[in-house]
PDB file of C-alpha atoms in Angstrom:
ATOM      1  CA  THR H  16     174.547 137.197 156.934  1.00 87.00           C
ATOM      2  CA  GLU H  17     175.398 135.034 159.931  1.00 88.00           C
ATOM      3  CA  ARG H  18     175.218 138.146 162.124  1.00 91.00           C
ATOM      4  CA  LEU H  19     171.629 138.727 160.971  1.00 94.00           C
ATOM      5  CA  TYR H  20     170.629 135.143 161.753  1.00 94.00           C
ATOM      6  CA  THR H  21     172.053 135.693 165.225  1.00 95.00           C
ATOM      7  CA  VAL H  22     169.964 138.843 165.665  1.00 96.00           C
ATOM      8  CA  SER H  23     166.752 137.043 164.706  1.00 96.00           C
ATOM      9  CA  PHE H  24     167.271 133.934 166.828  1.00 97.00           C
ATOM     10  CA  LYS H  25     168.656 135.861 169.784  1.00 97.00           C
ATOM     11  CA  GLU H  26     165.554 138.051 169.860  1.00 97.00           C
ATOM     12  CA  ILE H  27     163.310 134.987 170.117  1.00 98.00           C
ATOM     13  CA  CYS H  28     165.516 133.109 172.591  1.00 97.00           C
ATOM     14  CA  ASP H  29     165.866 136.184 174.836  1.00 97.00           C
ATOM     15  CA  ARG H  30     162.081 136.289 175.250  1.00 97.00           C
ATOM     16  CA  PHE H  31     162.287 132.884 176.921  1.00 97.00           C
ATOM     17  CA  GLY H  32     165.408 133.682 178.923  1.00 97.00           C
ATOM     18  CA  LYS H  33     167.472 131.264 176.830  1.00 98.00           C
ATOM     19  CA  PRO H  34     170.960 132.305 175.669  1.00 97.00           C
ATOM     20  CA  TYR H  35     171.636 131.956 171.940  1.00 97.00           C
ATOM     21  CA  THR H  36     175.334 131.190 172.381  1.00 97.00           C
ATOM     22  CA  TRP H  37     178.145 130.556 169.925  1.00 96.00           C
ATOM     23  CA  ASP H  38     177.877 126.825 170.709  1.00 97.00           C
ATOM     24  CA  VAL H  39     174.229 126.792 169.645  1.00 97.00           C
ATOM     25  CA  LYS H  40     174.850 129.005 166.625  1.00 96.00           C
ATOM     26  CA  SER H  41     177.829 126.978 165.386  1.00 95.00           C
ATOM     27  CA  SER H  42     175.793 123.781 165.606  1.00 95.00           C
ATOM     28  CA  VAL H  43     173.245 125.113 163.102  1.00 94.00           C
ATOM     29  CA  MET H  44     175.361 127.129 160.669  1.00 91.00           C
ATOM     30  CA  GLY H  45     174.777 125.930 157.119  1.00 84.00           C
ATOM     31  CA  LYS H  46     171.931 123.593 158.060  1.00 86.00           C
ATOM     32  CA  LYS H  47     168.609 123.637 156.250  1.00 84.00           C
ATOM     33  CA  ALA H  48     166.216 126.062 157.944  1.00 89.00           C
ATOM     34  CA  LEU H  49     163.824 123.600 159.590  1.00 92.00           C
ATOM     35  CA  ASP H  50     166.681 121.366 160.737  1.00 92.00           C
ATOM     36  CA  ALA H  51     168.386 124.388 162.307  1.00 94.00           C
ATOM     37  CA  ALA H  52     165.174 125.475 164.032  1.00 97.00           C
ATOM     38  CA  GLN H  53     164.713 121.960 165.431  1.00 98.00           C
ATOM     39  CA  ILE H  54     168.261 121.898 166.818  1.00 98.00           C
ATOM     40  CA  ILE H  55     167.837 125.337 168.431  1.00 98.00           C
ATOM     41  CA  ARG H  56     164.454 124.365 169.867  1.00 98.00           C
ATOM     42  CA  ASP H  57     165.737 121.071 171.261  1.00 98.00           C
ATOM     43  CA  THR H  58     169.052 122.419 172.565  1.00 98.00           C
ATOM     44  CA  LEU H  59     167.477 125.368 174.374  1.00 98.00           C
ATOM     45  CA  GLU H  60     164.237 123.568 175.238  1.00 98.00           C
ATOM     46  CA  LEU H  61     162.161 126.390 173.808  1.00 98.00           C
ATOM     47  CA  PRO H  62     158.417 126.127 174.496  1.00 98.00           C
ATOM     48  CA  MET H  63     157.460 126.128 170.816  1.00 98.00           C
ATOM     49  CA  ALA H  64     157.550 123.790 167.860  1.00 98.00           C
ATOM     50  CA  ALA H  65     160.457 124.060 165.432  1.00 98.00           C
ATOM     51  CA  GLU H  66     157.992 125.199 162.759  1.00 98.00           C
ATOM     52  CA  GLU H  67     156.843 128.069 164.998  1.00 98.00           C
ATOM     53  CA  LEU H  68     160.434 129.071 165.713  1.00 98.00           C
ATOM     54  CA  LEU H  69     161.187 129.042 162.005  1.00 96.00           C
ATOM     55  CA  ALA H  70     158.085 131.095 161.118  1.00 97.00           C
ATOM     56  CA  GLU H  71     158.840 133.680 163.808  1.00 97.00           C
ATOM     57  CA  SER H  72     162.502 133.945 162.834  1.00 96.00           C
ATOM     58  CA  ARG H  73     161.506 134.439 159.194  1.00 94.00           C
ATOM     59  CA  GLN H  74     159.246 137.348 160.149  1.00 96.00           C
ATOM     60  CA  ILE H  75     162.230 139.054 161.776  1.00 97.00           C
ATOM     61  CA  GLN H  76     164.518 138.126 158.893  1.00 95.00           C
ATOM     62  CA  GLU H  77     162.114 139.639 156.348  1.00 95.00           C
ATOM     63  CA  GLN H  78     162.773 142.970 158.047  1.00 96.00           C
ATOM     64  CA  ILE H  79     166.540 142.735 158.492  1.00 96.00           C
ATOM     65  CA  PHE H  80     167.894 140.605 155.622  1.00 96.00           C
ATOM     66  CA  PRO H  81     167.527 143.348 152.984  1.00 95.00           C
ATOM     67  CA  SER H  82     170.176 145.278 154.961  1.00 94.00           C
ATOM     68  CA  ALA H  83     172.759 142.504 154.350  1.00 95.00           C
ATOM     69  CA  LYS H  84     176.136 143.831 153.239  1.00 94.00           C
ATOM     70  CA  LEU H  85     178.765 142.160 151.081  1.00 95.00           C
ATOM     71  CA  LEU H  86     181.832 140.954 152.945  1.00 94.00           C
ATOM     72  CA  PRO H  87     184.868 143.243 152.659  1.00 95.00           C
ATOM     73  CA  GLY H  88     186.927 142.460 149.565  1.00 97.00           C
ATOM     74  CA  VAL H  89     184.428 140.107 147.940  1.00 97.00           C
ATOM     75  CA  GLU H  90     183.444 142.535 145.201  1.00 96.00           C
ATOM     76  CA  LYS H  91     187.076 143.129 144.247  1.00 97.00           C
ATOM     77  CA  LEU H  92     187.762 139.374 144.232  1.00 98.00           C
ATOM     78  CA  VAL H  93     184.758 138.532 142.060  1.00 97.00           C
ATOM     79  CA  HIS H  94     185.578 141.277 139.551  1.00 97.00           C
ATOM     80  CA  HIS H  95     189.184 140.022 139.412  1.00 98.00           C
ATOM     81  CA  LEU H  96     188.053 136.442 138.749  1.00 97.00           C
ATOM     82  CA  GLN H  97     185.609 137.597 136.102  1.00 94.00           C
ATOM     83  CA  LYS H  98     188.250 139.789 134.432  1.00 96.00           C
ATOM     84  CA  HIS H  99     190.466 136.698 134.105  1.00 97.00           C
ATOM     85  CA  ASN H 100     187.607 134.525 132.773  1.00 94.00           C
ATOM     86  CA  ILE H 101     187.605 132.242 135.791  1.00 94.00           C
ATOM     87  CA  PRO H 102     184.184 130.571 136.140  1.00 95.00           C
ATOM     88  CA  ILE H 103     182.486 131.434 139.417  1.00 96.00           C
ATOM     89  CA  ALA H 104     179.300 130.317 141.121  1.00 97.00           C
ATOM     90  CA  VAL H 105     177.568 130.432 144.482  1.00 97.00           C
ATOM     91  CA  ALA H 106     176.555 127.400 146.547  1.00 95.00           C
ATOM     92  CA  THR H 107     174.525 128.478 149.558  1.00 92.00           C
ATOM     93  CA  SER H 108     172.394 126.728 152.112  1.00 88.00           C
ATOM     94  CA  SER H 109     169.946 129.650 151.967  1.00 90.00           C
ATOM     95  CA  ALA H 110     166.505 128.840 150.609  1.00 89.00           C
ATOM     96  CA  SER H 111     165.053 130.855 147.722  1.00 94.00           C
ATOM     97  CA  MET H 112     163.061 133.193 149.947  1.00 92.00           C
ATOM     98  CA  THR H 113     165.930 134.135 152.255  1.00 92.00           C
ATOM     99  CA  TYR H 114     168.373 134.359 149.347  1.00 95.00           C
ATOM    100  CA  LYS H 115     166.118 136.901 147.618  1.00 96.00           C
ATOM    101  CA  LEU H 116     165.885 138.972 150.792  1.00 96.00           C
ATOM    102  CA  LYS H 117     169.637 138.876 151.453  1.00 95.00           C
ATOM    103  CA  THR H 118     170.609 139.762 147.896  1.00 97.00           C
ATOM    104  CA  SER H 119     167.871 142.295 147.124  1.00 96.00           C
ATOM    105  CA  GLN H 120     170.328 145.218 147.359  1.00 95.00           C
ATOM    106  CA  HIS H 121     173.050 143.391 145.413  1.00 97.00           C
ATOM    107  CA  GLN H 122     171.328 142.053 142.287  1.00 96.00           C
ATOM    108  CA  ASP H 123     173.936 143.492 139.905  1.00 96.00           C
ATOM    109  CA  PHE H 124     176.706 141.841 141.901  1.00 97.00           C
ATOM    110  CA  PHE H 125     175.058 138.411 141.989  1.00 97.00           C
ATOM    111  CA  SER H 126     174.368 138.574 138.246  1.00 96.00           C
ATOM    112  CA  LEU H 127     178.153 138.237 137.785  1.00 97.00           C
ATOM    113  CA  PHE H 128     178.063 134.555 138.793  1.00 97.00           C
ATOM    114  CA  ASP H 129     177.684 131.790 136.227  1.00 96.00           C
ATOM    115  CA  HIS H 130     175.037 130.114 138.357  1.00 97.00           C
ATOM    116  CA  ILE H 131     173.718 129.959 141.910  1.00 98.00           C
ATOM    117  CA  VAL H 132     172.682 126.816 143.783  1.00 97.00           C
ATOM    118  CA  LEU H 133     170.302 127.369 146.687  1.00 95.00           C
ATOM    119  CA  GLY H 134     169.633 125.201 149.710  1.00 90.00           C
ATOM    120  CA  ASP H 135     166.131 124.311 148.537  1.00 92.00           C
ATOM    121  CA  ASP H 136     167.319 123.228 145.080  1.00 95.00           C
ATOM    122  CA  PRO H 137     165.728 119.810 144.412  1.00 96.00           C
ATOM    123  CA  GLU H 138     169.134 118.324 143.564  1.00 96.00           C
ATOM    124  CA  VAL H 139     170.543 119.294 146.979  1.00 94.00           C
ATOM    125  CA  LYS H 140     169.451 116.380 149.134  1.00 92.00           C
ATOM    126  CA  ASN H 141     171.489 117.132 152.282  1.00 88.00           C
ATOM    127  CA  GLY H 142     172.499 120.425 153.865  1.00 83.00           C
ATOM    128  CA  LYS H 143     175.944 121.295 155.162  1.00 81.00           C
ATOM    129  CA  PRO H 144     178.238 119.885 156.343  1.00 83.00           C
ATOM    130  CA  GLN H 145     177.438 117.385 153.564  1.00 89.00           C
ATOM    131  CA  PRO H 146     178.958 118.476 150.230  1.00 92.00           C
ATOM    132  CA  ASP H 147     175.743 118.189 148.177  1.00 93.00           C
ATOM    133  CA  SER H 148     175.343 121.893 147.350  1.00 92.00           C
ATOM    134  CA  PHE H 149     178.988 122.179 146.281  1.00 93.00           C
ATOM    135  CA  LEU H 150     178.820 119.037 144.122  1.00 94.00           C
ATOM    136  CA  VAL H 151     175.613 120.201 142.428  1.00 96.00           C
ATOM    137  CA  CYS H 152     177.213 123.592 141.859  1.00 95.00           C
ATOM    138  CA  ALA H 153     180.380 122.061 140.376  1.00 94.00           C
ATOM    139  CA  ASN H 154     178.307 119.845 138.096  1.00 95.00           C
ATOM    140  CA  ARG H 155     176.458 122.834 136.609  1.00 96.00           C
ATOM    141  CA  PHE H 156     179.557 124.368 135.070  1.00 94.00           C
ATOM    142  CA  ASN H 157     179.968 123.656 131.373  1.00 91.00           C
ATOM    143  CA  PRO H 158     182.056 121.602 131.268  1.00 88.00           C
ATOM    144  CA  SER H 159     181.469 120.275 134.767  1.00 86.00           C
ATOM    145  CA  ALA H 160     184.119 121.074 137.332  1.00 84.00           C
ATOM    146  CA  SER H 161     185.833 118.054 138.786  1.00 78.00           C
ATOM    147  CA  PRO H 162     184.933 117.786 142.510  1.00 68.00           C
ATOM    148  CA  GLU H 163     188.632 117.201 143.231  1.00 73.00           C
ATOM    149  CA  LYS H 164     189.389 120.676 141.870  1.00 66.00           C
ATOM    150  CA  VAL H 165     186.570 122.554 143.598  1.00 61.00           C
TER     151      VAL H 165
END
């Protein structure tokens, strides 16, 4: 869904004549939503608070996230892993609201995972690049997956 995040932030930044470049985008990928909005706002010196940027981007995302597609090959891979009884889970920096929007057309697919850890999970203290979401995810397997093997 990175392409869809780009669409939403680019639309806002373009209004102010500010380029939403790869450098800006790569600096916020995987970050928690408000942290990402603050970085974009500060980097591009947008004339709005990070909270306003986040609220406006979410309005756009509500419209476009339901069109999110699965990456090529992912369905085949997940079915293969499931067929061979390999435990699988999702660790994402997406918050509950955006996760629901992004996966709304793929509920059957996401039901194949043993569990899903979202970015606003109370056990996830730090967003990416910190490993919190992956460690929480590994710990929820039964038995827990060793972080060295994840």
